[in-house]
PDB file of C-alpha atoms in Angstrom:
ATOM      1  CA  MET A  97    -118.245  -2.908 132.688  1.00 78.00           C
ATOM      2  CA  ALA A  98    -117.129  -0.142 130.646  1.00 94.00           C
ATOM      3  CA  LYS A  99    -117.150   3.798 132.221  1.00 97.00           C
ATOM      4  CA  ILE A 100    -116.435   7.633 131.725  1.00 97.00           C
ATOM      5  CA  LEU A 101    -113.364   8.305 133.403  1.00 97.00           C
ATOM      6  CA  ALA A 102    -113.021  11.896 134.140  1.00 97.00           C
ATOM      7  CA  LEU A 103    -109.676  13.353 134.888  1.00 95.00           C
ATOM      8  CA  VAL A 104    -110.042  16.077 137.885  1.00 94.00           C
ATOM      9  CA  ASP A 105    -107.457  18.240 139.511  1.00 89.00           C
ATOM     10  CA  GLY A 106    -107.817  21.660 141.663  1.00 83.00           C
ATOM     11  CA  SER A 107    -108.437  23.731 138.430  1.00 87.00           C
ATOM     12  CA  VAL A 108    -111.691  25.596 137.861  1.00 86.00           C
ATOM     13  CA  TYR A 109    -111.709  23.357 134.763  1.00 90.00           C
ATOM     14  CA  GLY A 110    -113.016  20.340 137.038  1.00 90.00           C
ATOM     15  CA  ARG A 111    -116.804  21.674 137.335  1.00 91.00           C
ATOM     16  CA  SER A 112    -116.557  21.649 133.677  1.00 93.00           C
ATOM     17  CA  VAL A 113    -114.679  18.125 133.302  1.00 95.00           C
ATOM     18  CA  ALA A 114    -117.476  16.282 135.676  1.00 95.00           C
ATOM     19  CA  GLY A 115    -120.317  18.091 133.328  1.00 95.00           C
ATOM     20  CA  HIS A 116    -118.942  16.840 130.872  1.00 96.00           C
ATOM     21  CA  ALA A 117    -118.087  13.533 131.846  1.00 97.00           C
ATOM     22  CA  ALA A 118    -121.703  13.135 132.988  1.00 96.00           C
ATOM     23  CA  TRP A 119    -122.846  14.260 129.435  1.00 96.00           C
ATOM     24  CA  ALA A 120    -120.940  11.260 127.919  1.00 97.00           C
ATOM     25  CA  ALA A 121    -122.562   8.666 130.048  1.00 96.00           C
ATOM     26  CA  SER A 122    -125.517  10.096 129.853  1.00 95.00           C
ATOM     27  CA  ARG A 123    -125.430   9.543 126.224  1.00 96.00           C
ATOM     28  CA  LEU A 124    -123.726   6.378 126.217  1.00 96.00           C
ATOM     29  CA  GLY A 125    -125.246   4.737 129.146  1.00 95.00           C
ATOM     30  CA  LEU A 126    -122.471   4.349 131.190  1.00 96.00           C
ATOM     31  CA  PRO A 127    -120.996   5.057 134.647  1.00 96.00           C
ATOM     32  CA  VAL A 128    -118.530   8.018 135.428  1.00 97.00           C
ATOM     33  CA  GLU A 129    -114.981   7.123 137.672  1.00 97.00           C
ATOM     34  CA  ILE A 130    -114.230  10.349 138.823  1.00 97.00           C
ATOM     35  CA  ALA A 131    -110.278   9.969 140.116  1.00 96.00           C
ATOM     36  CA  HIS A 132    -107.924  12.155 141.604  1.00 94.00           C
ATOM     37  CA  VAL A 133    -104.389  11.130 141.267  1.00 93.00           C
ATOM     38  CA  LEU A 134    -102.056  13.033 144.429  1.00 88.00           C
ATOM     39  CA  GLY A 135     -98.353  14.124 143.020  1.00 74.00           C
ATOM     40  CA  ARG A 136     -95.297  12.527 144.628  1.00 63.00           C
ATOM     41  CA  ARG A 137     -93.976  12.990 147.981  1.00 57.00           C
ATOM     42  CA  ILE A 138     -91.002  14.786 149.025  1.00 58.00           C
ATOM     43  CA  ALA A 139     -88.232  13.235 148.258  1.00 59.00           C
ATOM     44  CA  THR A 140     -85.882  12.576 151.520  1.00 58.00           C
ATOM     45  CA  ASP A 141     -83.764  10.018 150.274  1.00 61.00           C
ATOM     46  CA  PHE A 142     -80.777  12.991 148.869  1.00 62.00           C
ATOM     47  CA  ASP A 143     -77.176  12.584 150.160  1.00 66.00           C
ATOM     48  CA  LEU A 144     -76.418  14.806 153.120  1.00 64.00           C
ATOM     49  CA  SER A 145     -73.063  13.064 154.316  1.00 65.00           C
ATOM     50  CA  GLY A 146     -70.153  15.295 154.136  1.00 66.00           C
ATOM     51  CA  ASN A 147     -72.802  18.488 154.297  1.00 69.00           C
ATOM     52  CA  LEU A 148     -73.689  17.903 158.047  1.00 71.00           C
ATOM     53  CA  ASP A 149     -73.040  16.587 160.960  1.00 79.00           C
ATOM     54  CA  ALA A 150     -74.527  13.562 162.540  1.00 78.00           C
ATOM     55  CA  ASN A 151     -77.094  15.346 164.923  1.00 82.00           C
ATOM     56  CA  ALA A 152     -77.688  17.612 161.955  1.00 82.00           C
ATOM     57  CA  ARG A 153     -78.054  15.629 159.496  1.00 78.00           C
ATOM     58  CA  THR A 154     -80.336  13.277 161.883  1.00 83.00           C
ATOM     59  CA  ASN A 155     -82.594  16.844 163.061  1.00 84.00           C
ATOM     60  CA  LEU A 156     -83.251  17.603 159.401  1.00 84.00           C
ATOM     61  CA  LEU A 157     -84.295  14.255 158.092  1.00 83.00           C
ATOM     62  CA  ARG A 158     -87.120  13.895 160.643  1.00 86.00           C
ATOM     63  CA  GLN A 159     -88.102  17.795 159.848  1.00 87.00           C
ATOM     64  CA  MET A 160     -88.919  16.666 156.128  1.00 85.00           C
ATOM     65  CA  ALA A 161     -90.384  13.339 157.254  1.00 84.00           C
ATOM     66  CA  ASP A 162     -92.506  15.103 159.371  1.00 85.00           C
ATOM     67  CA  LEU A 163     -93.350  17.866 156.621  1.00 86.00           C
ATOM     68  CA  ASP A 164     -93.679  14.828 154.532  1.00 83.00           C
ATOM     69  CA  GLU A 165     -96.086  13.200 156.522  1.00 84.00           C
ATOM     70  CA  GLN A 166     -98.415  16.841 156.803  1.00 86.00           C
ATOM     71  CA  HIS A 167     -98.198  17.592 153.295  1.00 84.00           C
ATOM     72  CA  GLY A 168     -99.209  14.143 152.610  1.00 83.00           C
ATOM     73  CA  LYS A 169    -102.466  14.328 155.048  1.00 86.00           C
ATOM     74  CA  LEU A 170    -103.572  17.625 154.244  1.00 89.00           C
ATOM     75  CA  ALA A 171    -103.130  16.323 149.746  1.00 86.00           C
ATOM     76  CA  GLN A 172    -105.551  13.544 151.261  1.00 89.00           C
ATOM     77  CA  GLN A 173    -107.599  16.099 152.404  1.00 91.00           C
ATOM     78  CA  LYS A 174    -107.547  18.389 149.159  1.00 91.00           C
ATOM     79  CA  GLY A 175    -108.355  15.206 147.016  1.00 91.00           C
ATOM     80  CA  ARG A 176    -111.468  13.898 148.532  1.00 94.00           C
ATOM     81  CA  ALA A 177    -112.502  17.066 148.591  1.00 94.00           C
ATOM     82  CA  ILE A 178    -112.237  17.418 144.520  1.00 94.00           C
ATOM     83  CA  LEU A 179    -113.441  14.306 144.436  1.00 95.00           C
ATOM     84  CA  ASP A 180    -116.990  14.989 146.281  1.00 94.00           C
ATOM     85  CA  GLY A 181    -117.410  18.023 144.258  1.00 93.00           C
ATOM     86  CA  ALA A 182    -116.665  16.380 140.998  1.00 93.00           C
ATOM     87  CA  ARG A 183    -119.413  13.810 142.331  1.00 94.00           C
ATOM     88  CA  SER A 184    -122.158  16.429 143.414  1.00 93.00           C
ATOM     89  CA  GLU A 185    -121.781  17.671 139.707  1.00 90.00           C
ATOM     90  CA  VAL A 186    -121.866  14.575 137.942  1.00 93.00           C
ATOM     91  CA  GLU A 187    -125.004  12.786 140.582  1.00 91.00           C
ATOM     92  CA  ALA A 188    -126.813  16.384 139.058  1.00 86.00           C
ATOM     93  CA  VAL A 189    -127.410  14.235 135.609  1.00 80.00           C
ATOM     94  CA  TYR A 190    -129.981  11.855 136.325  1.00 74.00           C
ATOM     95  CA  GLY A 191    -129.464   8.059 136.109  1.00 80.00           C
ATOM     96  CA  VAL A 192    -126.035   8.681 135.671  1.00 92.00           C
ATOM     97  CA  GLU A 193    -123.771   6.441 138.545  1.00 94.00           C
ATOM     98  CA  VAL A 194    -120.749   7.743 139.774  1.00 96.00           C
ATOM     99  CA  SER A 195    -117.672   6.500 141.575  1.00 96.00           C
ATOM    100  CA  THR A 196    -114.734   8.124 142.919  1.00 96.00           C
ATOM    101  CA  LYS A 197    -110.867   6.711 142.904  1.00 95.00           C
ATOM    102  CA  LEU A 198    -108.226   8.597 144.714  1.00 95.00           C
ATOM    103  CA  ARG A 199    -104.555   7.363 143.843  1.00 93.00           C
ATOM    104  CA  ASN A 200    -101.001   8.197 144.341  1.00 88.00           C
ATOM    105  CA  GLY A 201     -97.863   8.050 142.307  1.00 87.00           C
ATOM    106  CA  ASP A 202     -97.267   8.880 138.492  1.00 88.00           C
ATOM    107  CA  LEU A 203    -100.200  10.565 136.645  1.00 89.00           C
ATOM    108  CA  LEU A 204     -99.230   8.185 133.411  1.00 90.00           C
ATOM    109  CA  GLU A 205     -98.864   5.188 135.504  1.00 91.00           C
ATOM    110  CA  ALA A 206    -102.081   5.683 137.248  1.00 92.00           C
ATOM    111  CA  LEU A 207    -103.989   6.344 133.994  1.00 94.00           C
ATOM    112  CA  GLY A 208    -102.647   3.030 132.130  1.00 92.00           C
ATOM    113  CA  ASP A 209    -104.481   1.399 135.400  1.00 93.00           C
ATOM    114  CA  LEU A 210    -107.942   3.403 135.553  1.00 95.00           C
ATOM    115  CA  GLU A 211    -108.687   3.445 131.157  1.00 96.00           C
ATOM    116  CA  ALA A 212    -108.364  -0.312 131.076  1.00 94.00           C
ATOM    117  CA  ASP A 213    -111.690  -0.540 130.962  1.00 95.00           C
ATOM    118  CA  ALA A 214    -113.128   2.906 130.060  1.00 97.00           C
ATOM    119  CA  GLU A 215    -114.619   4.191 127.019  1.00 97.00           C
ATOM    120  CA  MET A 216    -113.074   7.376 127.071  1.00 97.00           C
ATOM    121  CA  VAL A 217    -111.145   9.660 128.749  1.00 97.00           C
ATOM    122  CA  VAL A 218    -112.649  13.355 130.041  1.00 97.00           C
ATOM    123  CA  ILE A 219    -109.423  16.022 130.825  1.00 94.00           C
ATOM    124  CA  GLY A 220    -109.293  20.080 131.432  1.00 92.00           C
ATOM    125  CA  LYS A 221    -108.411  21.624 128.822  1.00 86.00           C
ATOM    126  CA  ARG A 222    -105.806  23.119 131.591  1.00 76.00           C
ATOM    127  CA  GLY A 223    -104.970  22.509 135.184  1.00 65.00           C
ATOM    128  CA  GLU A 224    -104.626  23.792 138.368  1.00 61.00           C
ATOM    129  CA  ALA A 225    -100.963  24.797 137.094  1.00 59.00           C
ATOM    130  CA  ALA A 226    -101.473  26.106 134.134  1.00 57.00           C
ATOM    131  CA  ASP A 227    -100.639  29.627 132.890  1.00 53.00           C
ATOM    132  CA  PHE A 228    -104.213  31.160 132.245  1.00 51.00           C
ATOM    133  CA  ALA A 229    -102.696  34.550 131.953  1.00 51.00           C
ATOM    134  CA  LYS A 230    -100.546  33.060 128.993  1.00 50.00           C
ATOM    135  CA  LEU A 231    -103.724  30.265 127.898  1.00 53.00           C
ATOM    136  CA  HIS A 232    -100.668  27.695 128.097  1.00 55.00           C
ATOM    137  CA  LEU A 233    -102.717  24.320 128.073  1.00 59.00           C
ATOM    138  CA  GLY A 234    -102.025  22.239 130.768  1.00 63.00           C
ATOM    139  CA  SER A 235     -98.844  19.744 131.094  1.00 69.00           C
ATOM    140  CA  ASN A 236    -101.108  17.118 131.643  1.00 80.00           C
ATOM    141  CA  LEU A 237    -103.650  17.384 129.085  1.00 83.00           C
ATOM    142  CA  GLU A 238     -99.945  16.750 126.854  1.00 79.00           C
ATOM    143  CA  ARG A 239     -99.108  13.880 128.678  1.00 82.00           C
ATOM    144  CA  VAL A 240    -102.192  12.716 129.192  1.00 87.00           C
ATOM    145  CA  VAL A 241    -103.109  12.548 125.479  1.00 83.00           C
ATOM    146  CA  ARG A 242    -100.265  10.972 123.894  1.00 81.00           C
ATOM    147  CA  SER A 243    -100.351   8.145 126.490  1.00 87.00           C
ATOM    148  CA  SER A 244    -103.912   7.412 126.551  1.00 91.00           C
ATOM    149  CA  LYS A 245    -105.254   4.624 124.360  1.00 91.00           C
ATOM    150  CA  LYS A 246    -108.788   5.426 124.300  1.00 95.00           C
ATOM    151  CA  PRO A 247    -110.857   8.661 123.177  1.00 95.00           C
ATOM    152  CA  VAL A 248    -110.288  11.708 124.939  1.00 94.00           C
ATOM    153  CA  LEU A 249    -112.380  14.423 125.226  1.00 96.00           C
ATOM    154  CA  VAL A 250    -110.570  17.830 126.667  1.00 94.00           C
ATOM    155  CA  ALA A 251    -112.896  19.849 128.267  1.00 94.00           C
ATOM    156  CA  SER A 252    -113.616  23.559 127.345  1.00 92.00           C
ATOM    157  CA  ARG A 253    -114.153  26.109 130.323  1.00 89.00           C
ATOM    158  CA  SER A 254    -117.375  25.255 131.103  1.00 90.00           C
ATOM    159  CA  HIS A 255    -119.887  22.397 129.827  1.00 90.00           C
ATOM    160  CA  GLU A 256    -122.761  24.045 127.837  1.00 91.00           C
ATOM    161  CA  PRO A 257    -125.730  22.172 125.558  1.00 92.00           C
ATOM    162  CA  PHE A 258    -125.204  21.794 122.152  1.00 95.00           C
ATOM    163  CA  ASP A 259    -126.582  20.026 118.944  1.00 96.00           C
ATOM    164  CA  ARG A 260    -123.894  20.487 116.121  1.00 97.00           C
ATOM    165  CA  PHE A 261    -120.543  19.159 115.893  1.00 97.00           C
ATOM    166  CA  LEU A 262    -117.864  19.148 112.929  1.00 97.00           C
ATOM    167  CA  ILE A 263    -115.122  16.568 112.453  1.00 96.00           C
ATOM    168  CA  ALA A 264    -111.938  18.202 110.985  1.00 94.00           C
ATOM    169  CA  TYR A 265    -111.179  15.368 108.502  1.00 93.00           C
ATOM    170  CA  ASP A 266    -107.741  15.408 106.721  1.00 89.00           C
ATOM    171  CA  GLY A 267    -107.863  11.374 105.591  1.00 90.00           C
ATOM    172  CA  GLY A 268    -105.469   9.879 107.756  1.00 86.00           C
ATOM    173  CA  LYS A 269    -106.079   6.927 109.906  1.00 87.00           C
ATOM    174  CA  SER A 270    -106.861   9.002 112.976  1.00 87.00           C
ATOM    175  CA  ALA A 271    -109.486  10.739 111.350  1.00 90.00           C
ATOM    176  CA  ASN A 272    -110.691   7.402 109.906  1.00 94.00           C
ATOM    177  CA  ARG A 273    -110.867   5.802 113.388  1.00 94.00           C
ATOM    178  CA  ALA A 274    -112.987   9.469 114.504  1.00 95.00           C
ATOM    179  CA  VAL A 275    -115.500   9.081 111.432  1.00 97.00           C
ATOM    180  CA  ASP A 276    -116.151   5.224 112.425  1.00 97.00           C
ATOM    181  CA  TYR A 277    -116.075   5.885 116.180  1.00 97.00           C
ATOM    182  CA  VAL A 278    -119.044   8.506 115.454  1.00 98.00           C
ATOM    183  CA  ALA A 279    -121.142   6.780 113.420  1.00 98.00           C
ATOM    184  CA  SER A 280    -121.225   3.721 115.281  1.00 97.00           C
ATOM    185  CA  SER A 281    -121.588   5.486 118.407  1.00 97.00           C
ATOM    186  CA  PRO A 282    -124.288   6.693 120.184  1.00 97.00           C
ATOM    187  CA  LEU A 283    -122.889   9.447 121.864  1.00 98.00           C
ATOM    188  CA  LEU A 284    -123.482  12.027 118.878  1.00 98.00           C
ATOM    189  CA  LYS A 285    -126.658  10.667 117.732  1.00 97.00           C
ATOM    190  CA  GLY A 286    -129.335  12.940 116.235  1.00 96.00           C
ATOM    191  CA  LEU A 287    -126.811  16.066 116.764  1.00 97.00           C
ATOM    192  CA  SER A 288    -126.341  17.699 113.220  1.00 97.00           C
ATOM    193  CA  CYS A 289    -122.580  16.881 111.616  1.00 97.00           C
ATOM    194  CA  THR A 290    -120.063  19.097 109.536  1.00 97.00           C
ATOM    195  CA  LEU A 291    -117.751  17.060 108.014  1.00 97.00           C
ATOM    196  CA  LEU A 292    -115.021  19.673 107.339  1.00 96.00           C
ATOM    197  CA  SER A 293    -111.659  19.178 105.596  1.00 94.00           C
ATOM    198  CA  VAL A 294    -108.506  22.097 104.671  1.00 92.00           C
ATOM    199  CA  GLY A 295    -107.068  21.637 101.219  1.00 93.00           C
ATOM    200  CA  ALA A 296    -107.451  23.290  97.905  1.00 94.00           C
ATOM    201  CA  ASP A 297    -110.632  22.935  96.074  1.00 94.00           C
ATOM    202  CA  THR A 298    -109.870  20.131  93.792  1.00 94.00           C
ATOM    203  CA  ALA A 299    -111.323  16.821  92.550  1.00 94.00           C
ATOM    204  CA  GLU A 300    -109.003  14.677  94.309  1.00 93.00           C
ATOM    205  CA  ASN A 301    -110.123  16.933  97.602  1.00 93.00           C
ATOM    206  CA  ARG A 302    -113.885  16.478  96.843  1.00 94.00           C
ATOM    207  CA  SER A 303    -113.887  13.020  96.386  1.00 94.00           C
ATOM    208  CA  ARG A 304    -111.862  11.860  99.254  1.00 93.00           C
ATOM    209  CA  LEU A 305    -115.025  13.116 101.920  1.00 96.00           C
ATOM    210  CA  ASP A 306    -116.856  10.715  99.670  1.00 96.00           C
ATOM    211  CA  ALA A 307    -116.080   7.890 102.091  1.00 97.00           C
ATOM    212  CA  PRO A 308    -116.433   9.063 105.259  1.00 97.00           C
ATOM    213  CA  VAL A 309    -119.710  10.829 104.376  1.00 98.00           C
ATOM    214  CA  ARG A 310    -120.992   7.421 103.050  1.00 97.00           C
ATOM    215  CA  ARG A 311    -120.303   6.071 106.250  1.00 97.00           C
ATOM    216  CA  LEU A 312    -122.097   8.970 108.522  1.00 98.00           C
ATOM    217  CA  GLU A 313    -124.955   8.619 106.591  1.00 97.00           C
ATOM    218  CA  ALA A 314    -124.975   4.926 107.065  1.00 97.00           C
ATOM    219  CA  GLY A 315    -124.654   5.748 111.166  1.00 97.00           C
ATOM    220  CA  GLY A 316    -128.133   7.840 110.284  1.00 97.00           C
ATOM    221  CA  PHE A 317    -126.427  11.363 110.107  1.00 97.00           C
ATOM    222  CA  GLU A 318    -127.381  13.857 107.945  1.00 96.00           C
ATOM    223  CA  VAL A 319    -123.798  15.109 106.595  1.00 97.00           C
ATOM    224  CA  GLU A 320    -123.026  18.706 105.668  1.00 96.00           C
ATOM    225  CA  ALA A 321    -119.523  18.345 103.854  1.00 96.00           C
ATOM    226  CA  ARG A 322    -116.807  20.922 103.492  1.00 96.00           C
ATOM    227  CA  LEU A 323    -114.266  21.889 101.611  1.00 96.00           C
ATOM    228  CA  GLN A 324    -112.411  24.998 102.484  1.00 95.00           C
ATOM    229  CA  ASN A 325    -108.431  26.053 101.499  1.00 95.00           C
ATOM    230  CA  GLY A 326    -106.557  27.890 103.591  1.00 93.00           C
ATOM    231  CA  GLU A 327    -104.415  27.817 107.242  1.00 89.00           C
ATOM    232  CA  PRO A 328    -105.912  24.487 108.765  1.00 88.00           C
ATOM    233  CA  GLU A 329    -106.274  26.406 112.386  1.00 86.00           C
ATOM    234  CA  GLU A 330    -107.729  29.420 111.184  1.00 90.00           C
ATOM    235  CA  VAL A 331    -109.864  27.487 109.003  1.00 93.00           C
ATOM    236  CA  ILE A 332    -111.516  24.843 111.471  1.00 92.00           C
ATOM    237  CA  GLY A 333    -111.271  27.742 114.008  1.00 91.00           C
ATOM    238  CA  ALA A 334    -113.278  29.702 112.126  1.00 93.00           C
ATOM    239  CA  CYS A 335    -115.849  27.063 110.670  1.00 93.00           C
ATOM    240  CA  VAL A 336    -116.379  26.346 114.581  1.00 93.00           C
ATOM    241  CA  GLU A 337    -117.234  29.393 115.650  1.00 91.00           C
ATOM    242  CA  SER A 338    -119.239  30.975 112.550  1.00 91.00           C
ATOM    243  CA  GLY A 339    -121.298  27.024 112.876  1.00 85.00           C
ATOM    244  CA  LYS A 340    -121.474  27.093 116.338  1.00 89.00           C
ATOM    245  CA  ALA A 341    -120.331  23.704 116.545  1.00 96.00           C
ATOM    246  CA  GLY A 342    -120.454  22.697 120.098  1.00 96.00           C
ATOM    247  CA  LEU A 343    -117.888  20.437 120.000  1.00 97.00           C
ATOM    248  CA  LEU A 344    -115.137  19.783 117.420  1.00 95.00           C
ATOM    249  CA  VAL A 345    -113.686  16.176 116.699  1.00 95.00           C
ATOM    250  CA  MET A 346    -110.761  15.399 115.332  1.00 90.00           C
ATOM    251  CA  GLY A 347    -108.123  12.318 115.126  1.00 84.00           C
ATOM    252  CA  ALA A 348    -104.764  12.923 116.939  1.00 73.00           C
ATOM    253  CA  TYR A 349    -102.285  11.873 114.019  1.00 62.00           C
ATOM    254  CA  GLY A 350    -102.671  12.316 110.405  1.00 52.00           C
ATOM    255  CA  HIS A 351    -100.279  12.441 107.812  1.00 51.00           C
ATOM    256  CA  SER A 352    -101.096  15.776 106.966  1.00 51.00           C
ATOM    257  CA  ARG A 353     -99.713  18.904 108.691  1.00 48.00           C
ATOM    258  CA  ILE A 354    -102.754  19.333 111.484  1.00 46.00           C
ATOM    259  CA  ARG A 355    -101.532  16.618 113.190  1.00 46.00           C
ATOM    260  CA  SER A 356     -97.926  15.618 112.393  1.00 48.00           C
ATOM    261  CA  TYR A 357     -97.763  15.143 116.703  1.00 45.00           C
ATOM    262  CA  VAL A 358    -100.866  14.568 118.989  1.00 46.00           C
ATOM    263  CA  ILE A 359    -100.494  18.248 120.481  1.00 54.00           C
ATOM    264  CA  GLY A 360     -97.986  19.526 117.494  1.00 55.00           C
ATOM    265  CA  SER A 361     -98.052  23.176 117.350  1.00 59.00           C
ATOM    266  CA  THR A 362    -101.585  23.270 114.765  1.00 62.00           C
ATOM    267  CA  THR A 363    -103.119  20.857 117.002  1.00 68.00           C
ATOM    268  CA  ALA A 364    -102.449  22.599 120.216  1.00 71.00           C
ATOM    269  CA  GLU A 365    -103.478  25.996 118.761  1.00 75.00           C
ATOM    270  CA  LEU A 366    -107.111  24.669 118.016  1.00 78.00           C
ATOM    271  CA  VAL A 367    -107.391  23.162 121.290  1.00 81.00           C
ATOM    272  CA  ARG A 368    -106.328  26.311 122.613  1.00 81.00           C
ATOM    273  CA  ARG A 369    -108.267  28.955 120.202  1.00 82.00           C
ATOM    274  CA  CYS A 370    -111.745  26.545 120.209  1.00 85.00           C
ATOM    275  CA  LYS A 371    -114.306  27.329 123.380  1.00 89.00           C
ATOM    276  CA  VAL A 372    -115.989  24.663 122.926  1.00 95.00           C
ATOM    277  CA  PRO A 373    -114.619  20.810 123.509  1.00 95.00           C
ATOM    278  CA  VAL A 374    -112.522  18.639 121.551  1.00 94.00           C
ATOM    279  CA  LEU A 375    -112.659  14.891 120.815  1.00 95.00           C
ATOM    280  CA  MET A 376    -109.639  13.366 119.881  1.00 92.00           C
ATOM    281  CA  PHE A 377    -108.650   9.944 118.864  1.00 90.00           C
ATOM    282  CA  ARG A 378    -105.241   8.150 118.156  1.00 81.00           C
TER     283      ARG A 378
END
């Protein structure tokens, strides 16, 4: 059975990730699986020959092994506590089933297994190791968005109810996948939709919006289509704020400068700047 996969760590975004996952699950009628991945253990296989005598080397390795064991137990306890907290947030949403999973090893290796039957992956904008003072995005966010084969919902600092969303459209393949998903999925049904393209006001650019508008209208949406000139990150960010959109939907790749990379400079700036969640498609 499909599920919503929520990746949590010890950051302040954990509660929001759980809230966004519960929201998506309730809209889609799916269960939530919350996962926490423990990092690598302390390395004890380094070569000390020639640096220490045999007794000193044996003593050091024993201490390292004891420390690693203690570290592992504490990490397990911390991981369980993180999962229990996130579970409570999801269970507060009536009717959403939830399970938890604690994994060891590399995040991306675990993601490959965990997302196999997932409809969507939810992750926080910043992890516990991110530099909040400088508003840096979490390094795991970029790794997950680059690697995941599923839509990735990047949770904002808090989960707030919303009734309108904005699709940033550049005509690229991933932007069209975003449009197709929105049109065919119950996730955003009943919400107000704005389709925004950034470019000069030309007949060619205006006509580029015709096909996605028709696709969304066929899916039951009333669509406000807009074409505005300017810097993409400035125009899109301003429209999200002025239009009071509660969600930004965009493709992860495109043929325009908006999305040369999954988390390229402009895309990263949009994720960093927007205070709302961002749903990205490959």
